[in-house]
C-alpha cells in the first residue's frame, strides 16, 4: 500500500531563514504534487512534478522530485510571514492514478 | 472562470440523520474526486468519478456512504445515519481528465460537517 510521509509535521521558523520540507513515498510513482492550505481554506495547487529530476520554482518556494529515491523536497528561501500555511504533498497510487494519497501535511509558521 | 463549488459550506446535523453534500466541478472537467479531512489531519481519499462512473468505491469508509454523479457534472455525496465520527471537512476536486498528463486536481472550498 502506498504511504506518503512528510517531515517535519510542524515547522516554526524565523523570517529570512531557509528550510526544507521532505516528502517520502513508499511505492513507485513518476508524479508528485504539492499543495498549500491556509487555515479554514481549501487546497491550492503549488507544483506539479511530472518526472525524475523535475524542479519547479515559484517565488520563495522550490520543489524537486527524485523518483529513484522516492523523495520530493519543498525548499523555502528567505521565509516571509505570508508563507505560513500547511503544505501537503500528494502521490498517485501506482495501480490507480486517481487514488491520490496525501501526506499528513507540514504546518509552517513563519515568525517575524 | 468559475472554480469548483460545494454546498452547503457548513452543515450541522443530529446523529442518525442523513446528509447530502453537493459538488459542482469546473466546467469541462471529466474527473471528480471526493476527500475527507478530519480536524488537523491530512486528506483521506474517498472516491473518484470518470464521467458518471465510479470504478472503485473501496475508499468509502462504510456502506452508509454513497456518491453519484449525473450528466458528467454535479456530484452528490450522501451519508446515511450520520455518526459523530463522520464530522469532518469534505472536499471535492476536479481535473481535466483521468488520463491527462498532469491530472492536476482543483479543490473546492469544502463542506464542514458537524454531527451532534
Coordinates of N, CA, C and O in Angstrom, one line a residue, chain B residues 46-107:
Chain B
X46 N -11.7 9.3 -0.8 CA -13.0 8.6 -0.7 C -13.4 7.9 -2.0 O -13.6 6.6 -2.1
X47 N -13.5 8.6 -3.1 CA -14.0 8.1 -4.3 C -13.7 9.0 -5.5 O -13.5 10.2 -5.2
X48 N -13.6 8.5 -6.7 CA -13.5 9.4 -7.8 C -14.4 8.9 -8.9 O -14.8 7.8 -9.0
X49 N -14.8 9.9 -9.8 CA -15.6 9.6 -10.9 C -14.9 10.0 -12.2 O -14.2 11.0 -12.3
X50 N -15.0 9.1 -13.2 CA -14.6 9.5 -14.5 C -15.9 9.5 -15.3 O -16.6 8.5 -15.5
X51 N -16.4 10.7 -15.7 CA -17.7 10.9 -16.2 C -18.7 10.6 -15.1 O -18.5 11.1 -14.0
X52 N -19.7 9.7 -15.4 CA -20.6 9.4 -14.4 C -20.3 8.1 -13.6 O -21.1 7.6 -12.8
X53 N -19.2 7.5 -14.0 CA -18.8 6.2 -13.5 C -17.8 6.3 -12.3 O -16.8 7.0 -12.4
X54 N -18.0 5.5 -11.3 CA -17.1 5.4 -10.2 C -16.5 4.0 -10.2 O -17.2 3.1 -9.6
X55 N -15.4 3.8 -10.8 CA -14.8 2.4 -10.9 C -14.5 1.7 -9.6 O -14.5 0.5 -9.6
X56 N -14.1 2.5 -8.6 CA -13.7 1.9 -7.4 C -14.3 2.6 -6.2 O -14.0 3.8 -5.9
X57 N -15.1 1.9 -5.4 CA -15.8 2.5 -4.3 C -15.2 2.1 -3.0 O -15.7 2.3 -1.9
X58 N -14.0 1.4 -3.0 CA -13.4 0.8 -1.8 C -13.0 1.9 -0.8 O -12.7 1.5 0.4
X59 N -12.8 3.1 -1.3 CA -12.3 4.1 -0.3 C -13.4 4.7 0.6 O -13.1 5.4 1.5
X60 N -14.6 4.4 0.2 CA -15.7 4.9 1.1 C -15.6 4.2 2.4 O -15.5 3.0 2.5
X61 N -15.7 5.0 3.5 CA -15.5 4.4 4.9 C -16.4 3.3 5.3 O -16.1 2.4 6.1
X62 N -17.7 3.4 4.9 CA -18.7 2.4 5.3 C -19.8 2.4 4.3 O -19.9 3.2 3.4
X63 N -20.7 1.4 4.4 CA -21.8 1.4 3.5 C -22.9 2.5 3.7 O -23.9 2.6 3.0
X64 N -22.6 3.3 4.7 CA -23.5 4.4 4.9 C -23.2 5.6 4.0 O -24.0 6.5 3.8
X65 N -22.0 5.5 3.3 CA -21.6 6.5 2.4 C -21.9 6.0 1.0 O -21.6 4.9 0.6
X66 N -22.4 6.9 0.2 CA -22.6 6.7 -1.2 C -22.4 8.0 -2.0 O -22.5 9.1 -1.5
X67 N -22.1 7.8 -3.3 CA -21.9 9.0 -4.1 C -22.4 8.7 -5.5 O -22.4 7.6 -6.0
X68 N -22.9 9.7 -6.1 CA -23.3 9.6 -7.5 C -23.0 10.9 -8.3 O -22.8 12.0 -7.7
X69 N -22.9 10.7 -9.6 CA -22.7 11.9 -10.4 C -23.6 11.7 -11.6 O -23.7 10.6 -12.2
X70 N -24.2 12.8 -12.0 CA -25.2 12.8 -13.1 C -24.8 13.8 -14.2 O -24.3 14.9 -13.8
X71 N -25.0 13.4 -15.4 CA -24.7 14.3 -16.5 C -23.2 14.7 -16.6 O -22.9 15.7 -17.3
X72 N -22.4 13.9 -16.0 CA -21.0 14.2 -16.1 C -20.6 15.5 -15.4 O -19.5 16.0 -15.7
X73 N -21.4 16.0 -14.5 CA -21.2 17.3 -13.9 C -21.3 17.2 -12.4 O -20.4 16.7 -11.7
X74 N -22.5 17.6 -11.9 CA -22.7 17.7 -10.5 C -22.6 16.3 -9.8 O -23.0 15.3 -10.3
X75 N -22.0 16.3 -8.6 CA -21.9 15.0 -7.8 C -22.5 15.3 -6.4 O -22.4 16.4 -5.9
X76 N -23.1 14.2 -5.9 CA -23.5 14.3 -4.5 C -22.9 13.2 -3.7 O -22.8 12.1 -4.2
X77 N -22.5 13.5 -2.5 CA -22.0 12.5 -1.6 C -23.1 12.4 -0.5 O -23.4 13.5 0.2
X78 N -23.6 11.3 -0.3 CA -24.7 11.1 0.7 C -24.2 10.2 1.9 O -23.5 9.2 1.7
X79 N -24.4 10.7 3.1 CA -24.1 9.9 4.3 C -25.4 9.6 5.0 O -26.1 10.6 5.4
X80 N -25.6 8.4 5.2 CA -26.9 7.9 5.9 C -26.6 7.7 7.3 O -25.5 7.3 7.7
X81 N -27.6 7.9 8.1 CA -27.5 7.6 9.6 C -26.1 8.1 10.1 O -25.3 7.4 10.7
X82 N -25.9 9.4 10.0 CA -24.7 10.0 10.4 C -24.3 9.7 11.8 O -25.1 9.6 12.7
X83 N -22.9 9.5 12.0 CA -22.3 9.3 13.3 C -21.4 10.4 13.6 O -21.0 11.2 12.7
X84 N -21.1 10.6 14.9 CA -20.2 11.7 15.3 C -18.8 11.6 14.6 O -18.2 12.6 14.3
X85 N -18.3 10.4 14.3 CA -17.0 10.3 13.7 C -17.1 10.7 12.2 O -16.0 10.8 11.6
X86 N -18.3 11.0 11.7 CA -18.4 11.5 10.3 C -18.0 13.0 10.3 O -17.9 13.5 9.2
X87 N -18.0 13.6 11.4 CA -17.7 15.1 11.4 C -16.3 15.3 10.8 O -15.3 14.7 11.2
X88 N -16.2 16.2 9.8 CA -15.0 16.4 9.1 C -15.3 17.5 8.0 O -16.5 17.9 7.9
X89 N -14.3 17.9 7.3 CA -14.5 18.7 6.1 C -14.4 17.8 4.9 O -13.5 17.0 4.8
X90 N -15.4 17.9 4.1 CA -15.5 17.0 2.9 C -15.1 17.9 1.7 O -15.8 18.9 1.4
X91 N -14.0 17.5 1.1 CA -13.5 18.3 -0.1 C -13.8 17.6 -1.4 O -13.6 16.4 -1.5
X92 N -14.1 18.4 -2.3 CA -14.3 17.9 -3.7 C -13.3 18.5 -4.6 O -12.8 19.7 -4.4
X93 N -12.8 17.8 -5.5 CA -11.8 18.3 -6.5 C -12.2 17.8 -7.9 O -12.9 16.8 -8.0
X94 N -11.8 18.5 -8.9 CA -12.0 18.0 -10.3 C -10.7 18.2 -11.1 O -9.8 19.0 -10.7
X95 N -10.6 17.4 -12.1 CA -9.4 17.5 -13.0 C -9.9 17.4 -14.4 O -11.0 16.8 -14.7
X96 N -9.0 17.8 -15.3 CA -9.5 17.8 -16.7 C -9.9 16.5 -17.2 O -11.0 16.3 -17.8
X97 N -9.1 15.5 -17.0 CA -9.4 14.1 -17.4 C -8.6 13.1 -16.7 O -7.5 13.4 -16.2
X98 N -9.0 12.0 -16.5 CA -8.3 10.9 -15.8 C -7.0 10.6 -16.5 O -6.0 10.4 -15.8
X99 N -7.0 10.7 -17.8 CA -5.7 10.3 -18.5 C -4.9 11.5 -18.9 O -3.9 11.3 -19.7
X100 N -5.2 12.6 -18.5 CA -4.4 13.8 -18.9 C -3.0 13.7 -18.3 O -2.9 13.1 -17.2
X101 N -2.1 14.3 -18.9 CA -0.7 14.2 -18.4 C -0.5 14.6 -17.0 O 0.2 14.0 -16.2
X102 N -1.1 15.7 -16.6 CA -0.8 16.2 -15.3 C -1.9 15.9 -14.3 O -1.7 15.8 -13.1
X103 N -3.1 15.6 -14.8 CA -4.3 15.5 -14.0 C -4.3 16.2 -12.7 O -4.6 15.7 -11.6
X104 N -3.8 17.5 -12.8 CA -3.8 18.3 -11.6 C -5.2 18.5 -11.1 O -6.1 18.8 -11.9
X105 N -5.4 18.4 -9.8 CA -6.7 18.5 -9.2 C -6.9 19.9 -8.6 O -6.1 20.4 -8.0
X106 N -8.1 20.4 -8.9 CA -8.5 21.7 -8.4 C -9.6 21.5 -7.3 O -10.6 20.9 -7.6
X107 N -9.3 22.1 -6.1 CA -10.2 21.8 -5.0 C -11.3 22.8 -4.8 O -11.0 24.0 -5.0

